[in-house]
Short mmCIF file of C-alpha atoms in Angstrom, two decimals:
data_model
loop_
_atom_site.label_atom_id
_atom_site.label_comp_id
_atom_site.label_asym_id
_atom_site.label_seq_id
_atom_site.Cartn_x
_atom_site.Cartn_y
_atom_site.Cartn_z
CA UNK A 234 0.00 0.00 0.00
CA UNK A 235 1.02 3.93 -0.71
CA UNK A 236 2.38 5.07 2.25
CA UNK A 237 3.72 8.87 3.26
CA UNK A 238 7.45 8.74 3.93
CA UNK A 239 9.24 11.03 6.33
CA UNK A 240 13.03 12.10 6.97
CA UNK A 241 14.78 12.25 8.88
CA UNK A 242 12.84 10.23 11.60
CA UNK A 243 14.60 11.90 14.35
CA UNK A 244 16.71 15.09 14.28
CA UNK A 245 18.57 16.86 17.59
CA UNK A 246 19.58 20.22 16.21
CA UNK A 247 20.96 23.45 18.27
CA UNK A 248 18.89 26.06 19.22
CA UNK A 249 19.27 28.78 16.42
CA UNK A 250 19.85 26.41 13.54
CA UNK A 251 17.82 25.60 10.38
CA UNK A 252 16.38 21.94 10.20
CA UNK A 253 14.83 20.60 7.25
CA UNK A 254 12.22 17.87 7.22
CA UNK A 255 11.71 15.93 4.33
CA UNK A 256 8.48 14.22 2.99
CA UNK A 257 7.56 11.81 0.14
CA UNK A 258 3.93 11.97 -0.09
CA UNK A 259 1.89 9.16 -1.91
CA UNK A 260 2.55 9.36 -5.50
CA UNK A 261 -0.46 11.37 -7.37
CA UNK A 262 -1.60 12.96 -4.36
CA UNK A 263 -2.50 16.75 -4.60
CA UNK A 264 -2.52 17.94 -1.10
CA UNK A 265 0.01 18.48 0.97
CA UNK A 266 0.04 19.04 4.72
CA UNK A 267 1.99 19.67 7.69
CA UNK A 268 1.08 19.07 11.08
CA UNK A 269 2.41 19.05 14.66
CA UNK A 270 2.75 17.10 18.35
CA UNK A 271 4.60 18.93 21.17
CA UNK A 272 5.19 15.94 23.57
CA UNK A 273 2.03 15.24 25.45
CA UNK A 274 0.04 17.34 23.50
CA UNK A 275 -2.75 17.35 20.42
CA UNK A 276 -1.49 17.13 17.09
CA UNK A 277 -2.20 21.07 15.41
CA UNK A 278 -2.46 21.70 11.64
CA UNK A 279 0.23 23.72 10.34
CA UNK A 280 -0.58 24.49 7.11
CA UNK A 281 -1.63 22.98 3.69
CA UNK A 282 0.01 23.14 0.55
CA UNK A 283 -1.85 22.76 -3.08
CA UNK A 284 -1.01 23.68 -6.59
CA UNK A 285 2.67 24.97 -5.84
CA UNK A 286 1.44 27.29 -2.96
CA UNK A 287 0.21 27.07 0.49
CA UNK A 288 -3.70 27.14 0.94
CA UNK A 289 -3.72 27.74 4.68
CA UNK A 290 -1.66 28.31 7.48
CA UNK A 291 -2.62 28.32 11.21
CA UNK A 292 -1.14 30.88 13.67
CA UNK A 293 1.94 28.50 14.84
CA UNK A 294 3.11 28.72 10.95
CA UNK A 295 4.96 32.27 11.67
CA UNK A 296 7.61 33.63 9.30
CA UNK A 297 10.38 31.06 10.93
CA UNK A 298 8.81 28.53 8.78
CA UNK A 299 8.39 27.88 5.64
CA UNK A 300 7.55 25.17 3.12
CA UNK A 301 8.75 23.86 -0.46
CA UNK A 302 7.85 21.48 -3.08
CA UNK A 303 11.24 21.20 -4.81
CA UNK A 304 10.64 18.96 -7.35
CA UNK A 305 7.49 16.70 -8.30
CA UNK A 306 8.29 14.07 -5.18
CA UNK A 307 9.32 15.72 -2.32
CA UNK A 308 7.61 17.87 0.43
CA UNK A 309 9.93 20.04 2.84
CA UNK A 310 9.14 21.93 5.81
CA UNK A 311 12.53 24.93 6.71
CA UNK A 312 12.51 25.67 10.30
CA UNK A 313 14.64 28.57 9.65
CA UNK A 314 16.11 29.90 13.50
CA UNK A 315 14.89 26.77 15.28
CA UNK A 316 13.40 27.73 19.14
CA UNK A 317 13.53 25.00 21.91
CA UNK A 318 9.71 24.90 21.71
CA UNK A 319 9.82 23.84 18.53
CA UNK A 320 10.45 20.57 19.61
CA UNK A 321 7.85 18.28 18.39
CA UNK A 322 7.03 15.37 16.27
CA UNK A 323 6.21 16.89 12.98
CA UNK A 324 3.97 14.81 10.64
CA UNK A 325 3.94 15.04 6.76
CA UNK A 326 0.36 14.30 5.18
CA UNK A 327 -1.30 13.97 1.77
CA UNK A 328 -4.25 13.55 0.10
CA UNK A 329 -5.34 12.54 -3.27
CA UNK A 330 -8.41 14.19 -5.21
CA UNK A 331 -9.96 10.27 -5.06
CA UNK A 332 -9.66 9.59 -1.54
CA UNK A 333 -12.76 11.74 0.00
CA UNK A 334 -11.68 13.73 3.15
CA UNK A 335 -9.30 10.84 4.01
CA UNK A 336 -5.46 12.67 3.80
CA UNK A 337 -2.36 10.07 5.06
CA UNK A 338 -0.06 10.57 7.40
CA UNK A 339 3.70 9.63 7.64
CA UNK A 340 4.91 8.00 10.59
CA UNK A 341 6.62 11.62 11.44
CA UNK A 342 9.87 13.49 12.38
CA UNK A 343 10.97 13.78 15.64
CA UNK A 344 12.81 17.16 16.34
CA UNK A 345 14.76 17.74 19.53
CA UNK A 346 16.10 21.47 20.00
CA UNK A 347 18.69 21.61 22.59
CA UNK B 112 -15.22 27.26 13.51
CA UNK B 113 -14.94 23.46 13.98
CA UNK B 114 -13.81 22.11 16.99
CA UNK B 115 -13.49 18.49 18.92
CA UNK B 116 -13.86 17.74 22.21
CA UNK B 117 -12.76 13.86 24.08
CA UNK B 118 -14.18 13.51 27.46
CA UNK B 119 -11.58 11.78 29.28
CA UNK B 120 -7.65 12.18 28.55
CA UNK B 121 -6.98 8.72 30.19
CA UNK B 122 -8.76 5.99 30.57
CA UNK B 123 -8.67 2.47 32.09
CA UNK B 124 -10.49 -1.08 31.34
CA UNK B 125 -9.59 -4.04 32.12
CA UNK B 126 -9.12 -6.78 29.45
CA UNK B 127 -11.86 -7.88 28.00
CA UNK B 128 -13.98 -5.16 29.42
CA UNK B 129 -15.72 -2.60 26.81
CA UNK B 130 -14.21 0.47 25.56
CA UNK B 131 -15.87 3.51 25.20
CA UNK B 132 -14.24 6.54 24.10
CA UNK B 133 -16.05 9.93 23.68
CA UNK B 134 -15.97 12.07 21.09
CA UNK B 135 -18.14 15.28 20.46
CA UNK B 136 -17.63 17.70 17.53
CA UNK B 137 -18.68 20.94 16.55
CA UNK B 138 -19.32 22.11 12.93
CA UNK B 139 -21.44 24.00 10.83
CA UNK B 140 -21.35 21.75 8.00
CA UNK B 141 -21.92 18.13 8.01
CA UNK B 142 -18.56 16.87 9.64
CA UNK B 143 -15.98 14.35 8.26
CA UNK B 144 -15.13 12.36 10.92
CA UNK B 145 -11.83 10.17 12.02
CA UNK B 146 -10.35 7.97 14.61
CA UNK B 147 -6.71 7.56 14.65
CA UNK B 148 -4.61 5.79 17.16
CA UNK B 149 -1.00 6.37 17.82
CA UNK B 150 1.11 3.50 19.83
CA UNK B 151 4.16 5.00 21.60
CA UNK B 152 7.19 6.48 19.26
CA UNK B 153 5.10 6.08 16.45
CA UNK B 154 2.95 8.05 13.89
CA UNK B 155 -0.87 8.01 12.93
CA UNK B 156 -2.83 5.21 12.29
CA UNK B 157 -6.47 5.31 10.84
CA UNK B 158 -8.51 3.28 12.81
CA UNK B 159 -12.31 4.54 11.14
CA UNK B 160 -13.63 7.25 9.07
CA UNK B 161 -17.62 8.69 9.30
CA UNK B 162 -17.97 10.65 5.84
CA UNK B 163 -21.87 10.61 5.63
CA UNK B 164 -22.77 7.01 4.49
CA UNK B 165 -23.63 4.47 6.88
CA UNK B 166 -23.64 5.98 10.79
CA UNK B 167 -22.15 3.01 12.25
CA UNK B 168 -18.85 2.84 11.33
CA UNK B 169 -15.74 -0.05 11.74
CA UNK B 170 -12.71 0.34 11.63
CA UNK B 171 -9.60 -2.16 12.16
CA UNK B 172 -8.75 -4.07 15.21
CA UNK B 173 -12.69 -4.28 16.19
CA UNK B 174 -13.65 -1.10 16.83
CA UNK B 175 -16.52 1.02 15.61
CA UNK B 176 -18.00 4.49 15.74
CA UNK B 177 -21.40 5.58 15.71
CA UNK B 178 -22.32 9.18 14.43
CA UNK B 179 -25.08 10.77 16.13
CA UNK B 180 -26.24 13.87 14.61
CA UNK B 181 -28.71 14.90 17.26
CA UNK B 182 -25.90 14.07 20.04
CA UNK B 183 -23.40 15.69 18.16
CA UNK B 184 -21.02 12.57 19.25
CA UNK B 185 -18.51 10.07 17.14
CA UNK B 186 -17.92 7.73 20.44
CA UNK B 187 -15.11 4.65 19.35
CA UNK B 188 -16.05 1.82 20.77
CA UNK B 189 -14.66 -1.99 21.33
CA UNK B 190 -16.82 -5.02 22.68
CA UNK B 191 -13.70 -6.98 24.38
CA UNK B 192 -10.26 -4.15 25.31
CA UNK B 193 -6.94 -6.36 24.67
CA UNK B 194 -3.53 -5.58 25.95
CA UNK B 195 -2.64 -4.46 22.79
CA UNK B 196 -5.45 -1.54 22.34
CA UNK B 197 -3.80 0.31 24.70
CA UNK B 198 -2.64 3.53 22.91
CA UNK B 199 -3.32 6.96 22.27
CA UNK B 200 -6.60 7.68 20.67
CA UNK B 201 -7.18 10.71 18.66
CA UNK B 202 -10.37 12.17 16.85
CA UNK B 203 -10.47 14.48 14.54
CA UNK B 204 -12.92 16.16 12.76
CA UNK B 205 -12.78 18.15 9.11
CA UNK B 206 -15.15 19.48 6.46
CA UNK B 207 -15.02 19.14 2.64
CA UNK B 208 -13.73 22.55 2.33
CA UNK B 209 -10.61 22.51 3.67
CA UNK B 210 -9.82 18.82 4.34
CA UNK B 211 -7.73 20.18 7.14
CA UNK B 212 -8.11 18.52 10.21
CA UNK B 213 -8.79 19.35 13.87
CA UNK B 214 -8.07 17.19 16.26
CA UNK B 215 -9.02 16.43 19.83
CA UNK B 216 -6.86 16.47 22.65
CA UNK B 217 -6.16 12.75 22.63
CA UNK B 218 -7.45 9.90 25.35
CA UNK B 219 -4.66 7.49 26.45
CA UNK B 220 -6.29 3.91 27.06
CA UNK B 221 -4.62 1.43 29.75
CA UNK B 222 -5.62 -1.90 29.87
CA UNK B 223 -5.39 -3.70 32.90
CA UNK B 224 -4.60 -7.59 32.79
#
């Protein structure tokens, strides 16, 4: 079965550096999305991407972040000065136009700041 | 705005013994609705989806959902908890606008042998 791929799974990074998280999402999917999980805590939306720009973003998504397709696979999410609250497990998502409301999760990226 | 609430943020059977896990949602439009459960370290799993057909749902592992309009409620339930069931269990709500998600803030089952 199609599955969402994420890398890397988990990360430790200094506080103040750039991380970027990598996602493959299910070939011929449309949708792209972003969410997170402080430790503990719900998992919040992020932001969605579709047709080479982002659709929505929620309030977390500030101007420290930022998100690329690169090429016609990959999915990346730029944490550009990273904070120690930004670590989280971040999960990768997509959706097709044929699956309904149903989108697919990766099994996520881990990110330590330290 | 829609929103999802889960009565409960643990909770404890013993095996064998039912599970119920509560789920109400809030939404101006008729709701998607999702189950996911997450085992420790790892990511999202789909357990069931509601998306307007039948109201009784099921899902993997035996469980099932039933959507109650009137109650406004998606509860997950399981006849007979195993040792294995316990895990974090999300719901999540969306609409067929956005296909964003909102999820709850999570129930975390222990089953007791």
């Amino acid at each position: 079965e199609p599955e969402v791929t994420q890398t890397p799974s988990h990360q430790v990074t200094q506080m103040g550096q750039e991380v970027i998280l990598r996602c493959v999402p299910i070939s011929n999917h449309l949708y792209f999305y972003w969410y997170r999980q402080i430790l503990g805590q719900k998992v919040e939306f992020l932001v969605s991407f579709y047709n080479n720009e982002i659709s929505e973003k929620s309030e977390i998504f500030d101007d420290q972040f930022s998100v690329e397709r690169p090429d016609g696979s990959n999915f990346t999410l730029k944490i550009r000065s990273t904070k120690l609250e930004d670590s989280a497990m971040y999960f990768c998502a997509s959706k097709g136009s044929n699956s309904g409301n149903t989108i697919y999760f990766g099994e996520g990226s881990w990110l330590t700041v330290v | 705005a829609q929103s999802v609430t889960q009565l409960g943020s643990h909770v404890s059977v013993s095996e064998g013994a039912l599970v119920l896990l509560r789920c109400n949602y809030s939404s101006s439009v008729p709701p998607y609705l999702f189950w996911y459960v997450q085992y420790p370290n790892q990511g999202l799993q789909l357990l069931l989806k509601y998306t307007s057909a039948a109201t009784l749902v099921k899902g993997i592992n035996g469980f099932e959902a039933e959507f109650k309009k009137s109650e406004t409620s998606f509860h997950l339930t399981k006849p007979s908890a195993h040792m294995s069931d316990a895990a974090e269990y999300f719901c999540a709500v969306s609409d067929s606008g956005t296909y964003k998600y909102i999820f709850g803030t999570g129930t975390r089952l222990k089953v007791l042998a």
